[in-house]
mmCIF file of C-alpha atoms in Angstrom:
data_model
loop_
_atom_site.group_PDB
_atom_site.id
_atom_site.type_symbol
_atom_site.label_atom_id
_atom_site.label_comp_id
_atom_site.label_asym_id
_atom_site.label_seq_id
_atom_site.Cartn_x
_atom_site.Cartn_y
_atom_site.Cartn_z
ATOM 1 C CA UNK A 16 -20.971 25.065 21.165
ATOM 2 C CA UNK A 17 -23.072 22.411 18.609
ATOM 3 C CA UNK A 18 -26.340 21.622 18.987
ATOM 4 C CA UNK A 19 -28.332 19.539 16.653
ATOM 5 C CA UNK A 20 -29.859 16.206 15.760
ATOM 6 C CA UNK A 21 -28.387 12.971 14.545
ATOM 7 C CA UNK A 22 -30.898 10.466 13.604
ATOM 8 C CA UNK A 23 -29.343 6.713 12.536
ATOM 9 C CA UNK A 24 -30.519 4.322 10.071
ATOM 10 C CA UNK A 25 -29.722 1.020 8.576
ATOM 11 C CA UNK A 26 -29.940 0.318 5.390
ATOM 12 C CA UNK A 27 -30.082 -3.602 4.143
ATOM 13 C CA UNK A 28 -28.400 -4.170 0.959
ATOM 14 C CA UNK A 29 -30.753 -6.062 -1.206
ATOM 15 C CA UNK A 30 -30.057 -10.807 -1.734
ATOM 16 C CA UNK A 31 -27.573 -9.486 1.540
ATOM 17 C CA UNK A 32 -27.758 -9.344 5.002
ATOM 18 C CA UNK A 33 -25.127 -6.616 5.596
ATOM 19 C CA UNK A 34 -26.544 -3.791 7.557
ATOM 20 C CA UNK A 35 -24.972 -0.523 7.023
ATOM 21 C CA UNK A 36 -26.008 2.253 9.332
ATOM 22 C CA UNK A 37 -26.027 5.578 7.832
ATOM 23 C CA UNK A 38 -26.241 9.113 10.195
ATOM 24 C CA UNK A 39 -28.342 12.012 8.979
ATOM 25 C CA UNK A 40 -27.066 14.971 11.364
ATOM 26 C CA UNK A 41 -28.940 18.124 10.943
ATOM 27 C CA UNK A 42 -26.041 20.726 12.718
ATOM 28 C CA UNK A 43 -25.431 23.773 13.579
ATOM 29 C CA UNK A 44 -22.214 24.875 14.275
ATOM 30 C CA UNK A 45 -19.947 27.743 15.011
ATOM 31 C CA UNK A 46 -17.945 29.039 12.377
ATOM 32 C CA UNK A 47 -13.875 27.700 12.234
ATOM 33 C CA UNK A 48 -11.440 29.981 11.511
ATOM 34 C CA UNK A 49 -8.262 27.713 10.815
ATOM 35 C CA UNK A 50 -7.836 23.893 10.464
ATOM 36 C CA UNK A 51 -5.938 22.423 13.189
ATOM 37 C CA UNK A 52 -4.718 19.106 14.423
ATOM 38 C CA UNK A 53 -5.154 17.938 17.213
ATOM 39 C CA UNK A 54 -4.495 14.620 19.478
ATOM 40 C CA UNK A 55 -7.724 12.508 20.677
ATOM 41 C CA UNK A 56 -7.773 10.157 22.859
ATOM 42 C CA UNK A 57 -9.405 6.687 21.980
ATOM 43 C CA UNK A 58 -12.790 7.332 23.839
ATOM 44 C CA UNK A 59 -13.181 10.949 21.858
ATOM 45 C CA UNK A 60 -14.073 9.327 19.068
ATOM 46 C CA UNK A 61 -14.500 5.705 20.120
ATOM 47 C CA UNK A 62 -18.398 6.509 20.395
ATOM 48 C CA UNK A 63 -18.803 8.650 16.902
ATOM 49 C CA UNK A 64 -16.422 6.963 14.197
ATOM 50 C CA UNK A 65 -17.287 3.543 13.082
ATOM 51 C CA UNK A 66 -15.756 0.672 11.224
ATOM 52 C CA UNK A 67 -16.049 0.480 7.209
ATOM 53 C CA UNK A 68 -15.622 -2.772 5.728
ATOM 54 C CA UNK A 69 -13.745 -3.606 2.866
ATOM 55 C CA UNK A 70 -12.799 -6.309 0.646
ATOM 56 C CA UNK A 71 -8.554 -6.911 1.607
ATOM 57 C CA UNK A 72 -6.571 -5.935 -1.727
ATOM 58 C CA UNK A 73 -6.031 -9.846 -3.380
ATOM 59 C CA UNK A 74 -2.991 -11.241 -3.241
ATOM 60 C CA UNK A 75 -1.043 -12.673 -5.951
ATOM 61 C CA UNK A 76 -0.309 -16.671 -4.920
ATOM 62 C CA UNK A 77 2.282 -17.918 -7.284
ATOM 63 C CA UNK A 78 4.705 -14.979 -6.721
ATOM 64 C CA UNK A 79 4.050 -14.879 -2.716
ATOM 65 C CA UNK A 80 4.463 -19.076 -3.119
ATOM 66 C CA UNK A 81 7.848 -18.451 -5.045
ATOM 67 C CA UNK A 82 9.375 -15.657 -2.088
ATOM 68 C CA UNK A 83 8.958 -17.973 0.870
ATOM 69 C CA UNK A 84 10.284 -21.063 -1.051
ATOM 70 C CA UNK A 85 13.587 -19.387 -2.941
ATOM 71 C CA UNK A 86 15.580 -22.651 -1.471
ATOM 72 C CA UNK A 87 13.559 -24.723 -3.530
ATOM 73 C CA UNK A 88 12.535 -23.155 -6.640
ATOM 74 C CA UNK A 89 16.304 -21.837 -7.386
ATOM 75 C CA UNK A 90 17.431 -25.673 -7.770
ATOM 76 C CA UNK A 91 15.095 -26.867 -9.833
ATOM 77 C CA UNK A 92 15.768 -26.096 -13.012
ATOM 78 C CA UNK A 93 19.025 -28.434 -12.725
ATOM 79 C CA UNK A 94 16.816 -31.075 -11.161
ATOM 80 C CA UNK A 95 14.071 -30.767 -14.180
ATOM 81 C CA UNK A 96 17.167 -30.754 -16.728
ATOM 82 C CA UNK A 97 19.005 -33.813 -15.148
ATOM 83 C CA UNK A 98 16.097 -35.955 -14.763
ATOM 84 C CA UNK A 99 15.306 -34.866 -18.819
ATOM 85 C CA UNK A 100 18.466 -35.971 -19.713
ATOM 86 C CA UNK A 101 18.594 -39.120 -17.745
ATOM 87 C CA UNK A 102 15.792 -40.102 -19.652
ATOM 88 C CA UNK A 103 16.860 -39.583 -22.906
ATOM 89 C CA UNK A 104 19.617 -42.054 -22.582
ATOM 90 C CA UNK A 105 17.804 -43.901 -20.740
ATOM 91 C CA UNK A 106 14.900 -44.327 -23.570
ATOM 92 C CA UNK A 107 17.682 -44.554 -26.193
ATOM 93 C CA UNK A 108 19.631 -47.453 -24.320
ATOM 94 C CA UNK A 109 16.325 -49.703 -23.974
ATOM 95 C CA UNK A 110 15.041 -49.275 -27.467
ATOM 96 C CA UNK A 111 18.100 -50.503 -29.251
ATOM 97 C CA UNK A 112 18.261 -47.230 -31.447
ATOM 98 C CA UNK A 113 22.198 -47.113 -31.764
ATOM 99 C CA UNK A 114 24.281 -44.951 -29.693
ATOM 100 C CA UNK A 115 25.298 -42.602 -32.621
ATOM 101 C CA UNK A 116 23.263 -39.710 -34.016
ATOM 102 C CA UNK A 117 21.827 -39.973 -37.042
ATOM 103 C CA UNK A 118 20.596 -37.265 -39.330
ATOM 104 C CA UNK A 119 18.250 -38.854 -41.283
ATOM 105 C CA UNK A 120 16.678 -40.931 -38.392
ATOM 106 C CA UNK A 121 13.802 -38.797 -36.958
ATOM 107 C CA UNK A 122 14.225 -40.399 -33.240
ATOM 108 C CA UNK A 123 17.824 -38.890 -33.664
ATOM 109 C CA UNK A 124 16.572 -35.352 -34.293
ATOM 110 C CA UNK A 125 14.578 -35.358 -31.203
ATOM 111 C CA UNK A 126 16.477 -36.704 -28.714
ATOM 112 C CA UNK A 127 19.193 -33.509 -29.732
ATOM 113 C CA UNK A 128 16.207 -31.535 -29.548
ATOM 114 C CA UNK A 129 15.614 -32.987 -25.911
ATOM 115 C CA UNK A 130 19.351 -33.200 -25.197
ATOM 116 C CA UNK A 131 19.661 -29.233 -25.692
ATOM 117 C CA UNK A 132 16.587 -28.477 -23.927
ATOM 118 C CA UNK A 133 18.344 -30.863 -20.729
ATOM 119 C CA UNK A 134 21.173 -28.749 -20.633
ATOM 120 C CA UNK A 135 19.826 -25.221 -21.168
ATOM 121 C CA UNK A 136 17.973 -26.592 -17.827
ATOM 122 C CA UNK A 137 20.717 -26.823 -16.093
ATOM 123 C CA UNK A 138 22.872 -23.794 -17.267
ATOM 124 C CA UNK A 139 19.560 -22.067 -16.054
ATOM 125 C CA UNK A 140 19.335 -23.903 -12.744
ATOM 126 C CA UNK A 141 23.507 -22.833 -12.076
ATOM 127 C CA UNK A 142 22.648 -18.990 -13.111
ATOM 128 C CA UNK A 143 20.009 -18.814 -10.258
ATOM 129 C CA UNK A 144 22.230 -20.082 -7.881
ATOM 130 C CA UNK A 145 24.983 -17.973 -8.679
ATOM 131 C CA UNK A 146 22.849 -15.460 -8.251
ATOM 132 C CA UNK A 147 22.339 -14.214 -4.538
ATOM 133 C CA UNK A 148 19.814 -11.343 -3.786
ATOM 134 C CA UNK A 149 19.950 -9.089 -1.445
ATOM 135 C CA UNK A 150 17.855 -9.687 2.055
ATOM 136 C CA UNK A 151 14.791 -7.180 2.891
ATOM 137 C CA UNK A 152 13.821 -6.953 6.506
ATOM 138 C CA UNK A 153 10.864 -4.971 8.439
ATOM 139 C CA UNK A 154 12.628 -2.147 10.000
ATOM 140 C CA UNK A 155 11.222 -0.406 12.671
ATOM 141 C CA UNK A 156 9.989 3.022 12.028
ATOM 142 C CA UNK A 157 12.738 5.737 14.003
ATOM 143 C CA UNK A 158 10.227 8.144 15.620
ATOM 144 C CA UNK A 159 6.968 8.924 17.659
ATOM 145 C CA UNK A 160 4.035 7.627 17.321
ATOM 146 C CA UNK A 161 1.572 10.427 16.430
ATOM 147 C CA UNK A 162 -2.412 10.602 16.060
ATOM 148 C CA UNK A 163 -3.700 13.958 14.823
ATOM 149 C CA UNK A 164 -6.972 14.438 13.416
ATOM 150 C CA UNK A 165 -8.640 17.964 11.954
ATOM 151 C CA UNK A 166 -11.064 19.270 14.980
ATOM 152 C CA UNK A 167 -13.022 21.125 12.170
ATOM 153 C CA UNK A 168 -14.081 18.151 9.868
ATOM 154 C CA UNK A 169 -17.360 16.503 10.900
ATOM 155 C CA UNK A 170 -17.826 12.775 12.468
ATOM 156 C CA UNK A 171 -18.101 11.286 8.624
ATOM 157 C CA UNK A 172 -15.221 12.750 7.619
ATOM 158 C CA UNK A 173 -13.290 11.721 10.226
ATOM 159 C CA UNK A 174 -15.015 8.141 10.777
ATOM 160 C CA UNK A 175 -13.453 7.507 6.837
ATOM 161 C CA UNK A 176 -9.969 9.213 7.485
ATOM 162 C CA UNK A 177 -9.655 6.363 10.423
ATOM 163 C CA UNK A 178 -10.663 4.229 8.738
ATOM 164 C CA UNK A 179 -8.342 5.020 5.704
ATOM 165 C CA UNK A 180 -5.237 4.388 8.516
ATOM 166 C CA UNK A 181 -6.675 1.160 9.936
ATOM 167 C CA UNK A 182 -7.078 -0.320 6.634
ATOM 168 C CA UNK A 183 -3.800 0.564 5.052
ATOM 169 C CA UNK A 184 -1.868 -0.052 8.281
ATOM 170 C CA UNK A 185 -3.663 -3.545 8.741
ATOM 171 C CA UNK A 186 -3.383 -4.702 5.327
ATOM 172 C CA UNK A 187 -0.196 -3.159 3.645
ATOM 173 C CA UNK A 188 3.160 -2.351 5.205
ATOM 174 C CA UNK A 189 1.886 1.273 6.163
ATOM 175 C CA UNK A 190 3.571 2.467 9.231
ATOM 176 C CA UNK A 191 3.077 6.339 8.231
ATOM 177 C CA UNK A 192 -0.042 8.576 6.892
ATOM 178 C CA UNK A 193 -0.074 12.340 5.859
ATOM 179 C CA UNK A 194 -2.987 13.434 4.100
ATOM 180 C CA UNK A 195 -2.633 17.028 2.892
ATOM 181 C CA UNK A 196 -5.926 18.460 1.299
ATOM 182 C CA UNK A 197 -6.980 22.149 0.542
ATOM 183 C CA UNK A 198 -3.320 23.140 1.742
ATOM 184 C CA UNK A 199 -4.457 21.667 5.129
ATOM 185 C CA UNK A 200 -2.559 18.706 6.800
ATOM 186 C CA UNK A 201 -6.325 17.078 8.010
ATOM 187 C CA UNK A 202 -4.584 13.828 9.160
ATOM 188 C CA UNK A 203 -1.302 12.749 10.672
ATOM 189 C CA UNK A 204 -1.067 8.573 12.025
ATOM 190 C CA UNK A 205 1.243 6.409 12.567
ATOM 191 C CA UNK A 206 5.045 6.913 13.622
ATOM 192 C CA UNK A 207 6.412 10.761 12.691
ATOM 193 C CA UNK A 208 9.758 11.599 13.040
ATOM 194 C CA UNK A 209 11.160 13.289 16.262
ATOM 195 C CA UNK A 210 10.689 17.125 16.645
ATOM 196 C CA UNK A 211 14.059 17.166 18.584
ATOM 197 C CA UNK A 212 15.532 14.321 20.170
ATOM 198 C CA UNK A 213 14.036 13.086 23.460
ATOM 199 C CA UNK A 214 10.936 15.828 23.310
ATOM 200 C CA UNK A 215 8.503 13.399 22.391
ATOM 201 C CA UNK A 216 7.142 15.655 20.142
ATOM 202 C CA UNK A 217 6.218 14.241 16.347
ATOM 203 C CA UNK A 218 7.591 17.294 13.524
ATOM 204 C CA UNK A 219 4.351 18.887 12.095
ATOM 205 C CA UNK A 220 3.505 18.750 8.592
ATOM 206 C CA UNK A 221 4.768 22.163 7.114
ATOM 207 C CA UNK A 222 2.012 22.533 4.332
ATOM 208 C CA UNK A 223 3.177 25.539 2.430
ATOM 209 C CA UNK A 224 7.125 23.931 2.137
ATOM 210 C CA UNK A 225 5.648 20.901 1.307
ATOM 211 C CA UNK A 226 3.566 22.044 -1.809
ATOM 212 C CA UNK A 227 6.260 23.637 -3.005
ATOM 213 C CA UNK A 228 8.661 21.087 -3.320
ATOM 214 C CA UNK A 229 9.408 19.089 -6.262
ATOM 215 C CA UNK A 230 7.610 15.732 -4.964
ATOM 216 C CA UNK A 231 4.605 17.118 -4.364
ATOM 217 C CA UNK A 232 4.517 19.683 -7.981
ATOM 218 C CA UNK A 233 5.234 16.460 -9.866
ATOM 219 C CA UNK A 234 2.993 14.307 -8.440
ATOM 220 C CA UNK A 235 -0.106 16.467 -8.954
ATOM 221 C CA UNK A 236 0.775 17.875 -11.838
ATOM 222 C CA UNK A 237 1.230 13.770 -13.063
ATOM 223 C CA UNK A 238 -2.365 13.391 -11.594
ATOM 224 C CA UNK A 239 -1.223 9.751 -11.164
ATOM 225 C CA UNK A 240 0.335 7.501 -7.791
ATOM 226 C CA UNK A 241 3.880 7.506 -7.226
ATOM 227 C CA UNK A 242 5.850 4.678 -5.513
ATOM 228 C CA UNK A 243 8.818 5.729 -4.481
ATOM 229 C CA UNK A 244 9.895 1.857 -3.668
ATOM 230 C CA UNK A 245 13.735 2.710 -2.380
ATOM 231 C CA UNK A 246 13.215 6.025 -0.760
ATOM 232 C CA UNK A 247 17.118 6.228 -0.116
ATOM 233 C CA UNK A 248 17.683 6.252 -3.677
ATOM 234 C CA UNK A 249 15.602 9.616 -4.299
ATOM 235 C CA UNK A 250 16.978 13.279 -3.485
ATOM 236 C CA UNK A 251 13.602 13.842 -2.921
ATOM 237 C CA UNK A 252 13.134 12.496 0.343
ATOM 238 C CA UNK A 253 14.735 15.683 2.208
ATOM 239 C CA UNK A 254 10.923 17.023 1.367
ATOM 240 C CA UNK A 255 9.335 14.710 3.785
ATOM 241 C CA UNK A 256 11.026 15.761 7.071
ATOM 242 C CA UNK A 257 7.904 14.698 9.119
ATOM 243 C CA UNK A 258 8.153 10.743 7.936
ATOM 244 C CA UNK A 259 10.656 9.037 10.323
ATOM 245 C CA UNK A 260 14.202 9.013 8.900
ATOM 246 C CA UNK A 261 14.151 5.417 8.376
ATOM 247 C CA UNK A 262 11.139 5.410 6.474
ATOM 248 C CA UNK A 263 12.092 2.334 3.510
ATOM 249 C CA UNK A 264 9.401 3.456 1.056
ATOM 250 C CA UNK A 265 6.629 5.814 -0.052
ATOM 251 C CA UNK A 266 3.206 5.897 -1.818
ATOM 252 C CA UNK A 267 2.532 9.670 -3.025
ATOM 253 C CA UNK A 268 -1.219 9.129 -3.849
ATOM 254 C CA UNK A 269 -2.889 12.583 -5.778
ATOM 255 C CA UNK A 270 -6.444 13.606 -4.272
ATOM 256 C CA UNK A 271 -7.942 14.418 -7.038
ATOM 257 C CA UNK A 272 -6.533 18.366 -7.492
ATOM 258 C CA UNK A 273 -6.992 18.956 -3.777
ATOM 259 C CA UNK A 274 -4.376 17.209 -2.050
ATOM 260 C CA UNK A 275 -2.294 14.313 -1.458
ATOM 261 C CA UNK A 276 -1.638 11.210 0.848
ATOM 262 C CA UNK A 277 1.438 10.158 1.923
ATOM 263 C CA UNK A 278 2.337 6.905 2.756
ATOM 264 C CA UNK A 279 5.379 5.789 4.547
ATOM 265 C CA UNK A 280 5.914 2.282 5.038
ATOM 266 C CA UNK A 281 8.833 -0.175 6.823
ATOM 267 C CA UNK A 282 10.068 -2.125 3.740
ATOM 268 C CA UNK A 283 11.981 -1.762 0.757
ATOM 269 C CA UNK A 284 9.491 -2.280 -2.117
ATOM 270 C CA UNK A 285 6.983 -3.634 0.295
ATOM 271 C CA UNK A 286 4.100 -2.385 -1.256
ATOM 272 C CA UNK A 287 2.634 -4.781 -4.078
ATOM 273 C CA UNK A 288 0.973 -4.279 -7.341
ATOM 274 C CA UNK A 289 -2.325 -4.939 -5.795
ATOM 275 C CA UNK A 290 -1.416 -2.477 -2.428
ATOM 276 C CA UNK A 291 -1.028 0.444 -5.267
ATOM 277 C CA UNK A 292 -4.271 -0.468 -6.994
ATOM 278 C CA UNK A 293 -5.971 -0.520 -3.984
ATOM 279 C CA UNK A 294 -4.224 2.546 -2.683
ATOM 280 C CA UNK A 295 -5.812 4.155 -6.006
ATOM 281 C CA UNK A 296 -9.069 3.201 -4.845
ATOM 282 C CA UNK A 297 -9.053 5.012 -1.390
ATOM 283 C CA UNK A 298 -8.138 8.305 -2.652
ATOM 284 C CA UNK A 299 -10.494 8.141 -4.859
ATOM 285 C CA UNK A 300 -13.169 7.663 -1.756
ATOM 286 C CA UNK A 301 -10.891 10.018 0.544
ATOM 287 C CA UNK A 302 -11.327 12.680 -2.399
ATOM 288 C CA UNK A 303 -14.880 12.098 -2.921
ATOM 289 C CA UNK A 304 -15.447 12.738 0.994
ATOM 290 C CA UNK A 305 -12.625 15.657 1.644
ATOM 291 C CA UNK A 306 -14.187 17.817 -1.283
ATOM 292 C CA UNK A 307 -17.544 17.719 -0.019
ATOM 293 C CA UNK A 308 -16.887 18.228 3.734
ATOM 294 C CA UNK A 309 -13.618 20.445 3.583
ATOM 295 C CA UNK A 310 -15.199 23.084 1.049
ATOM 296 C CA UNK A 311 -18.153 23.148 3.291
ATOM 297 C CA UNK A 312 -16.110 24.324 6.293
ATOM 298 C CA UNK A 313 -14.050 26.994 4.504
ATOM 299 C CA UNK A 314 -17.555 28.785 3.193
ATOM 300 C CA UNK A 315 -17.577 29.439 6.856
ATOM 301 C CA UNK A 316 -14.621 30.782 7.853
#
């Protein structure tokens, strides 16, 4: 049993008419004894977690324009190169230079100059066509869908964890979240695989095996993010058992020295640049938040 206070107020950012409400709670509580996961429903904490707002990770235009045109852009080289050489000859008919190269004639030197430029166009141009790559598709995710939140971490705590998965599933091709901290799974979202097949039941996140293995050892002892963009390709994806099995790729983000989250998602290099820098940024927060709150609740165990 809790009892306590909770006494809201908004703060006004200053030339800005944002409002951000902030909760001083003055609780008591009942000591925990073990972290645990558990299941809520929407309406637990519909009325205690709240939205945070944040800028969307920015998106690169000329790379995203180049993707959803390949039809066009692959061609063009051969146009750019034809139309070059067309007027070359062109300029060289009407200005009754004659037809022959000559070395010593300074017009001469440049139309070669031009002419070679025309054609490397076009060898360019026939390369990229000859070239086919290979098709990524959205897959969808072979597993449960799973929402389990640590009963022993306060409303702040868990207000920023959900928010954490709405962002990154919103944003970024995140289909999957595991975010281990203090060798305590405090969050599982998004589609799990199945504990056995028609149970309905997502695979829990063994903590202890998963520390162990070699994903997890290199990551923190890196201290950096690891994008695992093909996660077929890597031997290490037998560590991951809880991530359904056709789970395309994976963001291993370090919490500082605490923990780690895990990010599944349903494409093959589908995470950008700007996803990973951004990804940076909210374990940074998610580490600033977990080390305050989690330590707090093991002192009273």
């Amino acid at each position: 049993m809790e009892a306590g206070t909770t006494l809201r107020v908004l703060f006004t950012l200053p030339h800005t008419k944002t409002h951000i409400p902030i909760f001083i709670s003055n609780r008591t509580s009942k000591p925990k004894t073990a972290f645990t996961l558990s299941s809520p429903s929407t309406s637990s904490y519909s009325s205690t977690v709240h939205s945070f707002r944040t800028p969307n990770p920015k998106r690169d235009f000329l790379p995203d324009w180049v993707s959803q045109n390949d039809d066009v852009v692959r061609p063009l080289p051969i146009y750019v190169g034809a139309a070059s050489l067309f007027a070359v000859l062109f300029n060289r008919t009407i200005s009754g230079i004659a037809p022959v190269a000559d070395a010593g004639s300074s017009q001469s030197r440049a139309d070669l100059l031009t002419l070679g430029l025309a054609v490397t166009n076009i060898l360019a141009g026939l390369v990229w066509l000859s070239i086919k790559p290979k098709s990524i598709s959205v897959v969808n995710p072979q597993g449960v869908e799973c929402k389990k939140l640590c009963t022993a971490l306060p409303d702040v705590a868990l207000t920023e964890l959900v928010w954490a998965w709405e962002s990154l599933s919103d944003v970024t091709c995140c289909r999957s979240l595991v975010i281990v901290y203090e060798s305590n799974c405090v969050l599982q979202f998004g589609f799990a695989a199945e504990s056995s097949p028609g149970n309905g039941e997502a695979v829990s996140v063994d903590t202890d095996k998963l520390m162990q293995g070699s994903v997890y050892q290199g990551v923190m002892k890196s201290g950096t993010q690891s994008y695992l963009a093909n996660l077929s390709l890597y031997p290490g994806k037998s560590e991951l058992p809880f991530l359904p099995s056709n789970t395309q790729a994976v963001i291993l983000q370090p919490l500082g020295d605490k923990g780690i989250a895990i990010i599944g998602g349903d494409t093959i290099r589908g995470f950008t640049s700007s996803d990973q820098a951004w990804i940076t940024y909210i374990g940074e927060k998610l580490d600033s938040t977990l080390s305050k709150y989690v330590k707090q609740h093991q002192t009273l165990t």
